[in-house]
Short mmCIF file of C-alpha atoms in Angstrom, two decimals:
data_model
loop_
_atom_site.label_atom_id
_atom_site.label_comp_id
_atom_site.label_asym_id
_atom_site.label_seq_id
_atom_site.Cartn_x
_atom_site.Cartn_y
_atom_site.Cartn_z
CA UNK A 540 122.73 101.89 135.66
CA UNK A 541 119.14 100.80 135.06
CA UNK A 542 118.58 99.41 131.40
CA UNK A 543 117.04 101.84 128.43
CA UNK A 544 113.68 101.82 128.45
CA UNK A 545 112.76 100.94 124.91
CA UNK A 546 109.79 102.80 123.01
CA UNK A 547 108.67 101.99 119.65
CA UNK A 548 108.64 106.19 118.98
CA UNK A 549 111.68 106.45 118.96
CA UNK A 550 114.10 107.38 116.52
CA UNK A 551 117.53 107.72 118.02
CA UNK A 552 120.08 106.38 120.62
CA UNK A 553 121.01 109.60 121.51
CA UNK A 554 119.38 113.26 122.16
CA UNK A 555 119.38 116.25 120.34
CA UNK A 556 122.53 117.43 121.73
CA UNK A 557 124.69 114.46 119.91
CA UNK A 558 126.35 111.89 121.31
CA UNK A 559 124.71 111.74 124.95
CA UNK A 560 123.46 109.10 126.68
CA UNK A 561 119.51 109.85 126.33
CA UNK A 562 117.56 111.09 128.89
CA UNK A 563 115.27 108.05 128.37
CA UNK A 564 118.01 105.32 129.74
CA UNK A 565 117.46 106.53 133.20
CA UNK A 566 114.26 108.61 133.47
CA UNK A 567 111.00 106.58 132.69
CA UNK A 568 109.13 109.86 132.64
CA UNK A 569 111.33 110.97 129.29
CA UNK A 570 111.14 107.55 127.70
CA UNK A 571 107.39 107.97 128.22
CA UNK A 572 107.23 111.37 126.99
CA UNK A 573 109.50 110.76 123.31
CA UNK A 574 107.55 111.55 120.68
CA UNK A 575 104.95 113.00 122.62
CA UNK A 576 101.63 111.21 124.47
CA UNK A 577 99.40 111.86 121.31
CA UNK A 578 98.35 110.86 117.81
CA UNK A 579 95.63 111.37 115.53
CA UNK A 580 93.78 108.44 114.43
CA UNK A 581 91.20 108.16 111.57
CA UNK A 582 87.86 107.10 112.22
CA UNK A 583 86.59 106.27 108.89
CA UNK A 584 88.55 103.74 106.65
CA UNK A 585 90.58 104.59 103.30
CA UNK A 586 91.39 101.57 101.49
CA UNK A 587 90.59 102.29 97.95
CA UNK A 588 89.84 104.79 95.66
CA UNK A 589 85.67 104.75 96.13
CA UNK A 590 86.50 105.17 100.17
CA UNK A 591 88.82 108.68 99.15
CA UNK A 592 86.28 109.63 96.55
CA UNK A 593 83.77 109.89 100.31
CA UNK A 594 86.62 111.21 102.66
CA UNK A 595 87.99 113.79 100.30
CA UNK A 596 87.05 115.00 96.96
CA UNK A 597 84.78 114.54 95.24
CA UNK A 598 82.64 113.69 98.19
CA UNK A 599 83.63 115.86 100.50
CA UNK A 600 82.80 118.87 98.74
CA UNK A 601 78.91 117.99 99.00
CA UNK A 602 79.05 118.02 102.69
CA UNK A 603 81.36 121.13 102.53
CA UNK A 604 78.67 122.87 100.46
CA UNK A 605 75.62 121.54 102.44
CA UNK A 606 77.27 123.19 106.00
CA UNK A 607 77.82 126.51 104.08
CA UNK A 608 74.05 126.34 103.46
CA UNK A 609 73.39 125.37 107.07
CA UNK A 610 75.90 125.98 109.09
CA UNK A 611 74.44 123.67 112.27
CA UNK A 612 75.17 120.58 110.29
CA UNK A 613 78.99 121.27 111.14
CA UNK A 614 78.11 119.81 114.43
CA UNK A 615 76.73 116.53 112.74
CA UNK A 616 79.28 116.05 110.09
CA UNK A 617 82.62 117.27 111.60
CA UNK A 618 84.56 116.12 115.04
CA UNK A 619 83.27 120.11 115.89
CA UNK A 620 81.15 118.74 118.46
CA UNK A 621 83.10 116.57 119.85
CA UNK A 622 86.90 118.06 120.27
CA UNK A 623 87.66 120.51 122.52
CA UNK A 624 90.78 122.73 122.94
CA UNK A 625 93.11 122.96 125.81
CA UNK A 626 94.85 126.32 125.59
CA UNK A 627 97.58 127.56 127.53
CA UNK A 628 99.77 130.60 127.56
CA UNK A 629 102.10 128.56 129.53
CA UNK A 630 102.00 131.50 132.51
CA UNK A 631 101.17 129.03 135.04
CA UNK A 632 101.98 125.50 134.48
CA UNK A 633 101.31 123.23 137.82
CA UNK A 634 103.93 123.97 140.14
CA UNK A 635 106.16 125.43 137.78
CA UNK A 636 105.11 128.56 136.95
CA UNK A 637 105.99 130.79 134.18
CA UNK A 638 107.30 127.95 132.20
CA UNK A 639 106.43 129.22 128.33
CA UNK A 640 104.47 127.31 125.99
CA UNK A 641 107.00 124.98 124.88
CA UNK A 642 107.94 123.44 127.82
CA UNK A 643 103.40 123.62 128.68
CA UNK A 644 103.02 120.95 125.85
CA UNK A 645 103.74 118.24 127.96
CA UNK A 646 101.41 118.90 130.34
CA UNK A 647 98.57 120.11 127.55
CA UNK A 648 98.77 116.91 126.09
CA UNK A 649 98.68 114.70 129.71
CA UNK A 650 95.33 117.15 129.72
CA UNK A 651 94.06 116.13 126.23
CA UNK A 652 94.25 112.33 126.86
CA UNK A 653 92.87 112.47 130.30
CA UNK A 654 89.73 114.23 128.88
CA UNK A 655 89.73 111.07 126.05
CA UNK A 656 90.65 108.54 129.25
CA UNK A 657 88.01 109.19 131.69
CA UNK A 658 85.54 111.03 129.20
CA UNK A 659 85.63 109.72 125.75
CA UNK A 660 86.11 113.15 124.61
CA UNK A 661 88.83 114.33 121.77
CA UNK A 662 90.55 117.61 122.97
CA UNK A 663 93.50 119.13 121.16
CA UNK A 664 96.65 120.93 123.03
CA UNK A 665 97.28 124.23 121.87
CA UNK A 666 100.12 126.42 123.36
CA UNK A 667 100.10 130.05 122.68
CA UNK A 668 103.17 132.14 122.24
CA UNK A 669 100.96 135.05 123.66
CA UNK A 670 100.38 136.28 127.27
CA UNK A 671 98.31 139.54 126.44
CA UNK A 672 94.73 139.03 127.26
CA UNK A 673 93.43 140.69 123.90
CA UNK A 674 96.06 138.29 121.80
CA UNK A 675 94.68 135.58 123.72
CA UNK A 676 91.28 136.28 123.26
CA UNK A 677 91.32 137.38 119.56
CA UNK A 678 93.36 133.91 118.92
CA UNK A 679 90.73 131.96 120.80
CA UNK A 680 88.23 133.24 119.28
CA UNK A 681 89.12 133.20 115.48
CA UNK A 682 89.85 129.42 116.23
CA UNK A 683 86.84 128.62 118.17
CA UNK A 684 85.10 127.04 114.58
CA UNK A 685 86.99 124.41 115.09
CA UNK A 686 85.79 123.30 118.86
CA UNK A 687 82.85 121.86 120.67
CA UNK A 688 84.22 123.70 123.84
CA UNK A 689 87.36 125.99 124.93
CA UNK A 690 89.39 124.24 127.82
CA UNK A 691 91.50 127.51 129.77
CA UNK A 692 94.74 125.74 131.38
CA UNK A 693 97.61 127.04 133.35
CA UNK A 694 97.05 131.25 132.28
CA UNK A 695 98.16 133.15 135.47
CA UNK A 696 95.70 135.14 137.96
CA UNK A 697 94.25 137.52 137.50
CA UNK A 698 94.14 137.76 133.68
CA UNK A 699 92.40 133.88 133.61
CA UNK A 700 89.29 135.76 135.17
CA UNK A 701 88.98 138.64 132.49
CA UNK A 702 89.78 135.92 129.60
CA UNK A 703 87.16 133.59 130.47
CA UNK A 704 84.44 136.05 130.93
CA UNK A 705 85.16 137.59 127.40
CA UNK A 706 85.82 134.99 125.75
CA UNK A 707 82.65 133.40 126.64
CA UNK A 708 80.71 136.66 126.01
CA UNK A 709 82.09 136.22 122.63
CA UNK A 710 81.61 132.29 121.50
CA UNK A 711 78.40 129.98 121.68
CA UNK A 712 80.60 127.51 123.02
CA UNK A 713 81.68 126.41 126.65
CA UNK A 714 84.51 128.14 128.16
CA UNK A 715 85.47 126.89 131.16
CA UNK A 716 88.89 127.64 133.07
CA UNK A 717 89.82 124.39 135.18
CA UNK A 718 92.49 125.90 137.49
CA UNK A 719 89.23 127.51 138.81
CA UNK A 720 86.13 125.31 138.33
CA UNK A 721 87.43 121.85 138.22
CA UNK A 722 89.07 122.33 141.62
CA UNK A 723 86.16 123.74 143.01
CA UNK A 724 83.31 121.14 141.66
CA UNK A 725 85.90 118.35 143.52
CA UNK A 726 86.12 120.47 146.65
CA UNK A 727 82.43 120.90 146.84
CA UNK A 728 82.46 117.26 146.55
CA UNK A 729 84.09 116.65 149.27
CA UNK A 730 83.25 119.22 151.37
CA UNK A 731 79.00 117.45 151.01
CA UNK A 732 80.47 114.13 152.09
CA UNK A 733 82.32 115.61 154.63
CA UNK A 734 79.62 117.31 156.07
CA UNK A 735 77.05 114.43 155.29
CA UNK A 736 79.65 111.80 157.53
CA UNK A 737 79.42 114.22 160.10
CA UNK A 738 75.88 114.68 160.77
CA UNK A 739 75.94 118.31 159.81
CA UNK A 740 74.74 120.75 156.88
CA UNK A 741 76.82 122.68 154.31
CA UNK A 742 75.10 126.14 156.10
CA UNK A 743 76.23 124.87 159.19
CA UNK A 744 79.99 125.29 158.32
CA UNK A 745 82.49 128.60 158.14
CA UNK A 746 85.38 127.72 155.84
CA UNK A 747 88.52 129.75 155.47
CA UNK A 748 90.08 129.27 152.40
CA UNK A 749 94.27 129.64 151.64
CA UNK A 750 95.06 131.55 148.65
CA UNK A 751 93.35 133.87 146.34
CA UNK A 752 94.04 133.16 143.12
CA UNK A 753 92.22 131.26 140.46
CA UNK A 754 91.06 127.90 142.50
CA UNK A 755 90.44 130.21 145.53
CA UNK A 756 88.74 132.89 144.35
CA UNK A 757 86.47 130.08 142.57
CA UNK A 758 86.14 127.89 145.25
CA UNK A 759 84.83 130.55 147.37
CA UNK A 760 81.90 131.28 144.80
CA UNK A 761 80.86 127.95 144.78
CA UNK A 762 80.34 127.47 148.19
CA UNK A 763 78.68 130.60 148.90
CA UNK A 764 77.04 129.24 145.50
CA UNK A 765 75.88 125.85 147.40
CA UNK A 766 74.58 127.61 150.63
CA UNK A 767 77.50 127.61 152.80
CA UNK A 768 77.36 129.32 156.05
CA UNK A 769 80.21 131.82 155.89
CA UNK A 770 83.60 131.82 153.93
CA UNK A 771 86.84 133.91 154.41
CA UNK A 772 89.45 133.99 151.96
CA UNK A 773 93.00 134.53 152.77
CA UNK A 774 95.82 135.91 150.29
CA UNK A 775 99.44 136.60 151.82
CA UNK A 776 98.42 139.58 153.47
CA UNK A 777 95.75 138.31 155.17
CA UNK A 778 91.93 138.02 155.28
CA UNK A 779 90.40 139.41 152.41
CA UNK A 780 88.00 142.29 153.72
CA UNK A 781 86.50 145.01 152.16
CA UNK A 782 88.34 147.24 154.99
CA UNK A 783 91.71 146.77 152.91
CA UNK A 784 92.88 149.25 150.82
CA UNK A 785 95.16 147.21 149.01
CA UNK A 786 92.95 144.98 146.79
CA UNK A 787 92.98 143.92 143.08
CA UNK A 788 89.39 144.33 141.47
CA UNK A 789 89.33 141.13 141.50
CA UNK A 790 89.84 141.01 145.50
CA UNK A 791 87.35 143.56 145.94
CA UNK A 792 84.76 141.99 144.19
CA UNK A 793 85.68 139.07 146.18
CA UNK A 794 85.51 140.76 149.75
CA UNK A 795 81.58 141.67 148.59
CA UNK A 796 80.22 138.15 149.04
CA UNK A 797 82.13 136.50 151.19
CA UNK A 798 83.58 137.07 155.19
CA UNK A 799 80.20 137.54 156.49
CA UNK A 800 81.76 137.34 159.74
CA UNK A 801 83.93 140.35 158.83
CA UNK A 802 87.17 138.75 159.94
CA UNK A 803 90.29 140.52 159.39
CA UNK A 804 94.11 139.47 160.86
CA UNK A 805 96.17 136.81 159.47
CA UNK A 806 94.56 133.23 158.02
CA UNK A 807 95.98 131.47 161.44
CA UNK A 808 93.95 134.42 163.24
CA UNK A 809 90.65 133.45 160.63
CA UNK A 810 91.20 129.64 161.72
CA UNK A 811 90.72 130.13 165.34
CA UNK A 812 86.91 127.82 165.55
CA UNK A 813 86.67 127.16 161.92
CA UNK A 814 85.00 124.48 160.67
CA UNK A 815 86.86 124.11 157.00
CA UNK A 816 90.57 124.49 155.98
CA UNK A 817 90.69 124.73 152.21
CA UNK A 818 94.71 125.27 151.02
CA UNK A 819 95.44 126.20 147.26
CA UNK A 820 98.21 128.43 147.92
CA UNK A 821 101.35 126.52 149.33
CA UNK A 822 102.95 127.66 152.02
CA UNK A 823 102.99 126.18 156.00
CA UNK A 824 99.99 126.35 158.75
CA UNK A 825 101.37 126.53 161.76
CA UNK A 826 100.09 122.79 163.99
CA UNK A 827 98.52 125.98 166.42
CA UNK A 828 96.28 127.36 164.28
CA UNK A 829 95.04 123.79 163.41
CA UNK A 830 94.77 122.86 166.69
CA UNK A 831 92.44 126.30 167.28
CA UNK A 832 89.99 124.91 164.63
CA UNK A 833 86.79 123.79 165.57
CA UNK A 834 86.24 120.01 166.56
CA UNK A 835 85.43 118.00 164.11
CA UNK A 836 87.38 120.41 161.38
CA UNK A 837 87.85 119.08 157.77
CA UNK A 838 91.31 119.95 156.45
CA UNK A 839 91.59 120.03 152.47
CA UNK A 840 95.82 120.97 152.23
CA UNK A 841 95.62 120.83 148.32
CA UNK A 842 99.46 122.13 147.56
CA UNK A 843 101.62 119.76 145.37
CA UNK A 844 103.64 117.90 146.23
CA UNK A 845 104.22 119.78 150.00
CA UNK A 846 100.33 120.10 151.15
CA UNK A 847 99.90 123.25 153.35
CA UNK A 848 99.49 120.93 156.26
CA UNK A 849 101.04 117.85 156.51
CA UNK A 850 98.41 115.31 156.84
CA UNK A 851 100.24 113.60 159.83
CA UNK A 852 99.83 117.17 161.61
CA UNK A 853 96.14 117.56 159.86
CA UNK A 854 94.80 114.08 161.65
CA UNK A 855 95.20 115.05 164.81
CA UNK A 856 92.83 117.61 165.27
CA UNK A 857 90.68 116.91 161.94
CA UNK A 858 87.67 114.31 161.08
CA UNK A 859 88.75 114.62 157.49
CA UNK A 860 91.35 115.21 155.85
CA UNK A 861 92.23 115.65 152.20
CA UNK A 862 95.12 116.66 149.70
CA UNK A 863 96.25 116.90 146.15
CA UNK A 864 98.30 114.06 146.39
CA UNK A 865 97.60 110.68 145.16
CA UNK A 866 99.86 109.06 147.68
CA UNK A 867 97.05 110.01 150.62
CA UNK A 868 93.09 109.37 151.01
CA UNK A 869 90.59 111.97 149.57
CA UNK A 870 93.20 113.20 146.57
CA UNK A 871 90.74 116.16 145.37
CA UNK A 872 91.99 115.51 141.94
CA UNK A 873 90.36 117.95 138.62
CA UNK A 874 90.41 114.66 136.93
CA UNK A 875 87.08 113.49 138.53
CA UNK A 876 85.18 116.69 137.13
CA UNK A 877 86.56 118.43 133.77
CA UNK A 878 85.95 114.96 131.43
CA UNK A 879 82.60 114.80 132.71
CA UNK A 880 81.79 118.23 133.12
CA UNK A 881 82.78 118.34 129.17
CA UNK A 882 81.69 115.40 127.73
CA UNK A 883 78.00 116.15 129.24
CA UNK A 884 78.16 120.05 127.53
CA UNK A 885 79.01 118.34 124.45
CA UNK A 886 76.01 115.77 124.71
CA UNK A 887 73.92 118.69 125.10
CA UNK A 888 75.87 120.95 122.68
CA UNK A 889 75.56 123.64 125.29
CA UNK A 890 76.56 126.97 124.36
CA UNK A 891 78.10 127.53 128.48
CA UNK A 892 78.41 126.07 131.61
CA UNK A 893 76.50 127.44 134.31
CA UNK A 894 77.27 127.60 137.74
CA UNK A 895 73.84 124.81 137.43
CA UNK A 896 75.87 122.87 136.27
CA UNK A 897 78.73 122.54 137.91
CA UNK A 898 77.16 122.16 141.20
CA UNK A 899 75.29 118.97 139.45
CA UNK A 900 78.18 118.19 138.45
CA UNK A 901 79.49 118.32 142.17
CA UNK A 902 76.68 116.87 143.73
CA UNK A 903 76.60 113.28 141.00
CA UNK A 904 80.55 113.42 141.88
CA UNK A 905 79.44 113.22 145.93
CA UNK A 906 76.62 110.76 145.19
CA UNK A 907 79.24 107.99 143.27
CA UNK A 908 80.45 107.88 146.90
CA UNK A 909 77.24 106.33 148.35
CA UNK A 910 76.91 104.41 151.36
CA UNK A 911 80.32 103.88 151.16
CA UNK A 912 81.66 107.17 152.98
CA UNK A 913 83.94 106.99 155.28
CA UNK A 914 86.71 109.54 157.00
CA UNK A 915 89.15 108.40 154.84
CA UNK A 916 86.83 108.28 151.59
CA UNK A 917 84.75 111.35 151.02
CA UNK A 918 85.86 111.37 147.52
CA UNK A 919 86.23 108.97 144.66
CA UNK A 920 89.12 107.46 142.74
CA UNK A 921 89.42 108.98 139.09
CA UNK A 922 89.42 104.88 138.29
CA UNK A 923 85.97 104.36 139.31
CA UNK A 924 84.38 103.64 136.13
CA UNK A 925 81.29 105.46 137.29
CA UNK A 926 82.15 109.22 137.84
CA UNK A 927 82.54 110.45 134.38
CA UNK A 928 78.89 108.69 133.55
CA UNK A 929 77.03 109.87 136.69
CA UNK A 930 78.88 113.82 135.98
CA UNK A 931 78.03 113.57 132.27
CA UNK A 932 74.39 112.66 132.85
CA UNK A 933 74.07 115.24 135.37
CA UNK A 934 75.80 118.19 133.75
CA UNK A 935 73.73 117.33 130.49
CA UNK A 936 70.39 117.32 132.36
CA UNK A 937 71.38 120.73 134.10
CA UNK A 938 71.83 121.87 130.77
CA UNK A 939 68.47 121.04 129.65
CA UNK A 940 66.96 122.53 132.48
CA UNK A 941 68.99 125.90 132.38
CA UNK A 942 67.96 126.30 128.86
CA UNK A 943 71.56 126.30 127.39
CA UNK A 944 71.46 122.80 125.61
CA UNK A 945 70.60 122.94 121.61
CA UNK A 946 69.57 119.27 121.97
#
């Protein structure tokens, strides 16, 4: 047996459950995880009684009474501007599922310290022992004083739609659901150096995208949003097409804009001559329906950890290929948009994200790329020190020009 990992939060030799070996001894994932990824740290020093008299009382109550007056100077004089929070109902937590919001807090707080990681930016995890979308909303919203910006994670289809939209009908602060936009700025990404590598146009391509839930569903937006040629979206039915009588509102309203072509049939039926797989579903494409895509196809199999098609199968009839894995080229990874997207709102002090905005913030994520593309680099690494600068600067000067920046 491999020696205990050691870590300076801990407080025991044994778990909760008495007397067993720890989880930590053989699992570095636990011994990583005890006592949780997060702290808060002061930013101000307290070392004697004239610094307390500032931080707290008496001093604090000047500032206190001086934001009651003018209630913008909350921005200035609190973290508000800076801290955003991740909230989860715990519905949909990666791969897991309906999970809870217990067992989300792990994942809410690897969230929180990516956004400080790769974009300087506090957030705080907050796990909701709710699932209706009226608790959820009416919780959000009496704590949104507290926030810069509202950060929707891991809440199920098709509820995540209706809570963003009323939520940020409700709050002068930026709502944005990351299941759905953070996937799709990072496919957009890659889908413009894709194109770019090839010689050819985003209008030039017809997409068919795998799965129809949050990511989908947003994905397809944005690239009807950025001028592609046509897109079809596939649930587990089928095409989506405004011929089915079996859609969700959600599904109708999606059928309206996209499938130009008016494809119907099974997604291996929609692939025959397309140009673009995009999987966020799971499942297995059969190798036939790859091989009937166009030549020079881009494959994007974005399922974790078992990508819809293996890229061994993708690279034989693909140009590019791409997954959700870090283990292979092109990992179209949220990481490389949310911090950014966030940290240039806050800048701003926007009161929403526009769709403006996260197509800059799509395009600056293409551009870190440079002369460097390649088929097996359309994308960049969440390590390169300049993506959360370039999609900060551009998400902050979309702001300006959409008019929803306050500074």
């Amino acid at each position: 047996m491999a020696a205990e990992i050691v870590n300076p939060r801990s407080d025991s030799s044994t778990d909760q459950d008495g007397g067993a070996e720890p989880l930590d001894s053989f699992d570095p994932a636990f011994a990583l995880h005890r006592g949780g990824k997060m702290a808060v740290q002061a930013t101000v020093p307290i070392r004697d009684k004239d610094d307390l008299s500032l931080a707290y009382t008496p001093g604090v109550a000047r500032v206190c009474t001086a934001i009651a007056e003018r209630p913008e100077l909350v921005n200035d004089y609190t973290w508000k501007s800076s801290v955003v929070a991740v909230v989860t109902d715990g519905t949909a937590v990666l791969g897991l599922g309906d999970i809870g919001p217990e067992a989300s807090l792990p994942v809410m707080e690897g969230k929180a310290i990516l956004f400080k990681q790769f974009g300087g930016v506090d957030a705080v995890p907050i796990a909701l022992a709710c699932t209706d979308v009226d608790d959820i909303i009416e919780t959000v919203v009496r704590l949104a004083p507290s926030f810069g910006g509202v950060n929707l994670e891991d809440i199920s289809a098709p509820r995540c739609f209706e809570i963003e939209r009323r939520l940020q009908e409700r709050l002068d602060i930026p709502v944005f659901h990351d299941d759905q936009h953070g996937t799709a700025v990072v496919t957009l990404a890659a889908l413009r150096n894709a194109a770019r590598l090839s010689g050819r146009e985003i209008g030039q391509l017809r997409a068919v995208i795998s799965g129809a839930g949050a990511a989908g569903v947003a994905i397809a937006r944005m690239l009807i949003e950025a001028g592609i040629g046509d897109v079809a979206v596939a649930d587990r039915k089928g095409v989506v097409s405004a011929g089915r009588a079996d859609l969700t509102p959600v599904k109708q309203e999606l059928a309206s804009f996209t499938n130009k072509a008016g494809l119907s049939g099974s997604l291996e039926d929609a692939l025959a001559g397309a140009d673009v797989f995009i999987g966020v579903s799971g499942g297995t494409v059969a190798e036939e329906a790859v091989a009937s895509m166009a030549e020079g196809a881009f494959v994007f199999a974005m399922a974790n950890p078992n990508p819809e098609i293996h890229p061994e199968v993708a690279h034989k009839y693909a140009a590019v290929v791409a997954t959700g894995r870090s283990d292979f080229p092109n990992q179209i990874n949220n990481v490389l948009a949310f911090p950014g997207i966030f940290a240039g709102a806050l800048q701003v002090r926007a009161t929403r994200i526009t769709e403006g905005m996260k197509i800059a913030a799509a395009e600056a994520l293409a551009a870190v790329v440079g002369d460097d593309l390649a088929a097996d680099y359309v994308i960049p690494s969440p390590f390169d020190e300049r993506v959360a600068p370039a999609v900060t600067a551009a998400v902050a000067a979309a702001a300006r020009a959409a008019g929803v920046a306050r500074r």
